[in-house]
């Protein structure tokens, strides 16, 4: 299934993160030890970009897909939560393709020059055990078209982040796990990625680079826990009395 963006809505969050309509940070509810990222070039780099909001503008640590010119630069970031949450928006930031003034503003810049920001994000809610083979053909909960770095780092918006509202809202309630499938980037022909559309071309794939992913919404205080069940291994005679049996026993019947 080719990557096709469906939502172009986004809002620019202020540097102090005061837009309450977009929700508050859900980072405290993330189950960090259980976070996974498929096709990351360095272990745990997918987990590392789930930064504190105040660290969102830092270019390190960063997430880079494995560098293989013959393979799609896709990433699958799976984020479980310690409690069910309601998600209102998410933010994705990349320094790849950013103007020089943005790169200079960062304290450190290690993002590979030959990399590109993600273009299409397919989102899956409460779908465990996902892999690339599954998500390529599975209908997503929502699909977002992500803005290029040139828009993110323009002088008008520099210093903030882009928040993408998650709609329809009913699909993002009681979320215990969210999977983010970045199936292409802005260096690829539009409509490619997540499929075999590029197999007939001579173009090399450029890795996808991401420096920040953040979620906003609210918690429900409903902790995830295993279902408790009580099993009766051996019934006791006193638990299975037949009505009137005591009377007949006294009568010797």
Short mmCIF file of C-alpha atoms in Angstrom, two decimals:
data_model
loop_
_atom_site.label_atom_id
_atom_site.label_comp_id
_atom_site.label_asym_id
_atom_site.label_seq_id
_atom_site.Cartn_x
_atom_site.Cartn_y
_atom_site.Cartn_z
CA UNK A 1 0.00 0.00 0.00
CA UNK A 2 1.61 3.30 -1.05
CA UNK A 3 1.96 6.02 1.53
CA UNK A 4 -0.73 8.60 0.98
CA UNK A 5 -1.03 11.54 3.35
CA UNK A 6 -4.57 12.47 4.34
CA UNK A 7 -4.23 15.16 7.00
CA UNK A 8 -2.41 18.43 6.45
CA UNK A 9 -3.69 20.10 9.64
CA UNK A 10 -1.10 21.36 12.07
CA UNK A 11 -0.61 24.04 14.67
CA UNK A 12 2.54 25.76 15.77
CA UNK A 13 3.09 25.36 19.50
CA UNK A 14 4.66 28.27 21.33
CA UNK A 15 8.16 27.84 22.77
CA UNK A 16 6.76 27.68 26.30
CA UNK A 17 4.18 25.01 25.42
CA UNK A 18 1.24 27.04 26.73
CA UNK A 19 -1.40 25.90 24.21
CA UNK A 20 -3.65 23.96 26.58
CA UNK A 21 -6.04 23.01 23.77
CA UNK A 22 -3.40 20.64 22.45
CA UNK A 23 -3.09 18.86 25.80
CA UNK A 24 -0.19 18.38 28.19
CA UNK A 25 2.86 16.20 27.70
CA UNK A 26 2.23 12.45 27.89
CA UNK A 27 5.92 11.66 28.34
CA UNK A 28 5.47 10.74 32.06
CA UNK A 29 3.06 7.98 30.98
CA UNK A 30 5.44 6.34 28.47
CA UNK A 31 6.65 2.85 29.37
CA UNK A 32 10.23 3.56 28.29
CA UNK A 33 11.73 0.07 28.86
CA UNK A 34 9.13 -1.36 26.46
CA UNK A 35 9.64 1.17 23.64
CA UNK A 36 10.80 -0.42 20.37
CA UNK A 37 11.96 0.93 17.03
CA UNK A 38 12.44 -1.20 13.94
CA UNK A 39 15.14 -0.33 11.39
CA UNK A 40 16.95 2.14 13.65
CA UNK A 41 20.64 2.52 12.85
CA UNK A 42 21.68 2.62 16.53
CA UNK A 43 20.10 0.62 19.38
CA UNK A 44 17.58 2.55 21.51
CA UNK A 45 17.81 5.69 19.35
CA UNK A 46 14.05 5.54 18.81
CA UNK A 47 13.55 5.64 22.57
CA UNK A 48 16.03 8.49 22.91
CA UNK A 49 14.09 10.95 20.72
CA UNK A 50 11.11 10.83 23.12
CA UNK A 51 12.75 13.78 24.84
CA UNK A 52 11.62 16.20 27.48
CA UNK A 53 9.78 19.13 25.91
CA UNK A 54 12.49 21.57 26.95
CA UNK A 55 15.05 19.43 25.08
CA UNK A 56 13.05 19.16 21.87
CA UNK A 57 15.24 21.63 19.93
CA UNK A 58 18.42 19.65 20.55
CA UNK A 59 19.71 17.82 17.49
CA UNK A 60 21.05 14.99 19.65
CA UNK A 61 20.25 12.30 20.29
CA UNK A 62 18.64 11.57 16.94
CA UNK A 63 16.99 8.65 15.19
CA UNK A 64 18.30 7.55 11.79
CA UNK A 65 17.05 4.68 9.68
CA UNK A 66 19.62 2.15 8.56
CA UNK A 67 21.68 3.38 5.62
CA UNK A 68 20.95 1.07 2.70
CA UNK A 69 20.54 2.67 -0.75
CA UNK A 70 18.54 -0.34 -1.93
CA UNK A 71 15.98 -0.41 0.91
CA UNK A 72 13.19 1.97 1.85
CA UNK A 73 14.23 4.27 4.75
CA UNK A 74 11.22 3.30 6.85
CA UNK A 75 10.98 3.41 10.63
CA UNK A 76 8.44 1.81 12.96
CA UNK A 77 8.39 3.38 16.42
CA UNK A 78 6.23 1.50 18.94
CA UNK A 79 5.40 3.38 22.15
CA UNK A 80 3.45 1.70 24.98
CA UNK A 81 2.07 3.60 27.97
CA UNK A 82 1.88 2.68 31.64
CA UNK A 83 -1.76 3.81 31.71
CA UNK A 84 -4.50 4.37 29.18
CA UNK A 85 -4.25 7.87 27.75
CA UNK A 86 -6.28 10.19 25.57
CA UNK A 87 -4.12 11.62 22.80
CA UNK A 88 -4.84 15.03 21.29
CA UNK A 89 -1.75 15.79 19.21
CA UNK A 90 1.76 14.71 18.37
CA UNK A 91 4.88 16.54 17.28
CA UNK A 92 7.67 15.36 14.98
CA UNK A 93 10.88 17.32 14.51
CA UNK A 94 13.86 16.77 12.20
CA UNK A 95 17.00 18.77 11.48
CA UNK A 96 17.49 17.03 8.14
CA UNK A 97 17.10 19.65 5.43
CA UNK A 98 16.95 22.48 7.94
CA UNK A 99 18.48 25.84 6.95
CA UNK A 100 21.97 26.68 8.16
CA UNK A 101 20.76 29.13 10.80
CA UNK A 102 18.71 26.38 12.47
CA UNK A 103 21.65 24.00 12.48
CA UNK A 104 23.90 26.66 13.97
CA UNK A 105 21.41 27.34 16.74
CA UNK A 106 21.66 23.75 17.96
CA UNK A 107 24.41 23.03 20.49
CA UNK A 108 25.49 19.90 18.60
CA UNK A 109 24.71 18.75 15.09
CA UNK A 110 25.33 15.11 14.32
CA UNK A 111 22.46 14.43 11.93
CA UNK A 112 23.84 12.96 8.74
CA UNK A 113 23.92 15.46 5.87
CA UNK A 114 22.65 12.81 3.43
CA UNK A 115 19.38 12.33 5.30
CA UNK A 116 15.83 13.62 4.96
CA UNK A 117 12.91 14.48 7.20
CA UNK A 118 9.94 12.08 7.22
CA UNK A 119 7.06 12.90 4.88
CA UNK A 120 4.25 10.46 5.68
CA UNK A 121 3.27 9.08 9.07
CA UNK A 122 0.82 6.24 9.43
CA UNK A 123 -0.50 5.77 12.97
CA UNK A 124 -1.81 2.58 14.58
CA UNK A 125 -3.54 2.53 17.96
CA UNK A 126 -3.70 -0.51 20.25
CA UNK A 127 -2.42 -2.92 17.59
CA UNK A 128 0.21 -5.13 19.25
CA UNK A 129 2.88 -7.23 17.52
CA UNK A 130 3.28 -5.02 14.46
CA UNK A 131 6.13 -5.32 11.98
CA UNK A 132 6.87 -3.84 8.56
CA UNK A 133 5.18 -6.63 6.66
CA UNK A 134 1.98 -6.05 8.63
CA UNK A 135 1.82 -2.25 8.57
CA UNK A 136 2.46 -2.00 4.83
CA UNK A 137 -0.94 -3.55 4.17
CA UNK A 138 -2.85 -2.68 7.35
CA UNK A 139 -5.33 0.20 7.33
CA UNK A 140 -4.00 2.83 9.74
CA UNK A 141 -5.93 4.60 12.48
CA UNK A 142 -4.86 7.89 10.86
CA UNK A 143 -2.37 9.15 8.28
CA UNK A 144 -0.53 12.47 8.50
CA UNK A 145 1.40 14.41 5.89
CA UNK A 146 4.34 15.94 7.74
CA UNK A 147 5.67 19.37 6.87
CA UNK A 148 9.19 19.64 5.41
CA UNK A 149 12.00 21.06 7.52
CA UNK A 150 12.00 24.24 5.44
CA UNK A 151 8.57 25.04 6.89
CA UNK A 152 9.38 23.88 10.41
CA UNK A 153 12.51 26.00 10.61
CA UNK A 154 11.26 29.10 8.81
CA UNK A 155 11.92 32.43 10.55
CA UNK A 156 8.22 32.77 11.30
CA UNK A 157 8.03 29.54 13.30
CA UNK A 158 11.57 29.03 14.57
CA UNK A 159 11.69 28.27 18.29
CA UNK A 160 8.42 26.32 18.42
CA UNK A 161 7.25 22.94 17.21
CA UNK A 162 4.53 21.72 14.88
CA UNK A 163 1.69 19.93 16.63
CA UNK A 164 -0.48 17.71 14.47
CA UNK A 165 -4.02 17.24 15.88
CA UNK A 166 -5.10 13.60 16.04
CA UNK A 167 -8.48 13.06 14.42
CA UNK A 168 -11.04 11.69 14.65
CA UNK A 169 -10.74 12.19 18.40
CA UNK A 170 -12.72 9.04 19.23
CA UNK A 171 -9.96 6.85 17.80
CA UNK A 172 -7.39 8.23 20.22
CA UNK A 173 -9.11 7.54 23.54
CA UNK A 174 -8.01 4.78 25.93
CA UNK A 175 -4.71 4.40 24.09
CA UNK A 176 -2.40 1.84 25.69
CA UNK A 177 0.04 1.63 22.77
CA UNK A 178 0.69 3.69 19.66
CA UNK A 179 2.79 2.69 16.65
CA UNK A 180 4.24 5.34 14.32
CA UNK A 181 5.15 4.11 10.85
CA UNK A 182 7.34 6.61 9.00
CA UNK A 183 7.13 5.04 5.56
CA UNK A 184 8.90 7.63 3.41
CA UNK A 185 10.79 10.91 3.52
CA UNK A 186 11.02 14.18 1.61
CA UNK A 187 13.94 12.94 -0.50
CA UNK A 188 11.78 10.23 -2.08
CA UNK A 189 9.33 10.69 -4.96
CA UNK A 190 5.90 11.47 -3.56
CA UNK A 191 3.71 8.39 -3.23
CA UNK A 192 6.61 5.99 -2.77
CA UNK A 193 7.55 4.17 0.39
CA UNK A 194 5.84 1.40 2.27
CA UNK A 195 5.54 -0.45 -1.04
CA UNK A 196 7.64 -1.59 -3.99
CA UNK A 197 7.08 1.60 -6.01
CA UNK A 198 10.78 2.49 -6.08
CA UNK A 199 12.04 -0.94 -7.14
CA UNK A 200 11.95 0.04 -10.81
CA UNK A 201 13.97 3.24 -10.34
CA UNK A 202 17.70 3.85 -10.14
CA UNK A 203 17.37 6.38 -7.32
CA UNK A 204 19.18 5.62 -4.09
CA UNK A 205 17.26 5.81 -0.85
CA UNK A 206 18.32 8.47 1.63
CA UNK A 207 17.97 7.64 5.36
CA UNK A 208 15.13 9.16 7.36
CA UNK A 209 16.23 11.35 10.28
CA UNK A 210 14.13 12.40 13.29
CA UNK A 211 15.30 14.34 16.33
CA UNK A 212 12.12 14.63 18.42
CA UNK A 213 8.74 12.96 18.87
CA UNK A 214 6.30 14.20 21.50
CA UNK A 215 2.73 13.40 22.49
CA UNK A 216 0.12 15.62 24.12
CA UNK A 217 -3.19 14.75 25.71
CA UNK A 218 -4.26 13.58 29.14
CA UNK A 219 -3.95 10.49 31.28
CA UNK A 220 -6.86 8.44 32.58
CA UNK A 221 -5.16 7.03 35.73
CA UNK A 222 -6.24 3.60 34.51
CA UNK A 223 -3.09 1.52 35.02
CA UNK A 224 -2.42 -1.38 32.72
CA UNK A 225 -2.44 -4.69 34.58
CA UNK A 226 -2.85 -8.36 33.90
CA UNK A 227 -6.36 -9.76 34.11
CA UNK A 228 -6.87 -11.59 37.39
CA UNK A 229 -8.76 -14.88 37.30
CA UNK A 230 -9.69 -17.29 40.09
CA UNK A 231 -9.94 -20.94 39.19
CA UNK A 232 -11.62 -23.66 41.29
CA UNK A 233 -9.32 -26.67 41.16
CA UNK A 234 -11.32 -29.06 43.37
CA UNK A 235 -14.85 -28.53 44.56
CA UNK A 236 -15.54 -29.03 48.32
CA UNK A 237 -18.49 -31.16 49.29
CA UNK A 238 -19.94 -28.41 51.49
CA UNK A 239 -19.99 -26.10 48.47
CA UNK A 240 -22.26 -28.44 46.52
CA UNK A 241 -25.04 -29.42 48.93
CA UNK A 242 -28.30 -30.68 47.57
CA UNK A 243 -31.32 -28.99 49.14
CA UNK A 244 -32.84 -31.24 51.84
CA UNK A 245 -29.85 -33.60 51.99
CA UNK A 246 -29.19 -32.84 55.70
CA UNK A 247 -32.74 -33.89 56.67
CA UNK A 248 -32.50 -37.20 54.83
CA UNK A 249 -29.09 -37.91 56.35
CA UNK A 250 -30.46 -37.49 59.88
CA UNK A 251 -33.30 -39.88 59.05
CA UNK A 252 -30.83 -42.51 57.81
CA UNK A 253 -32.26 -42.37 54.30
#
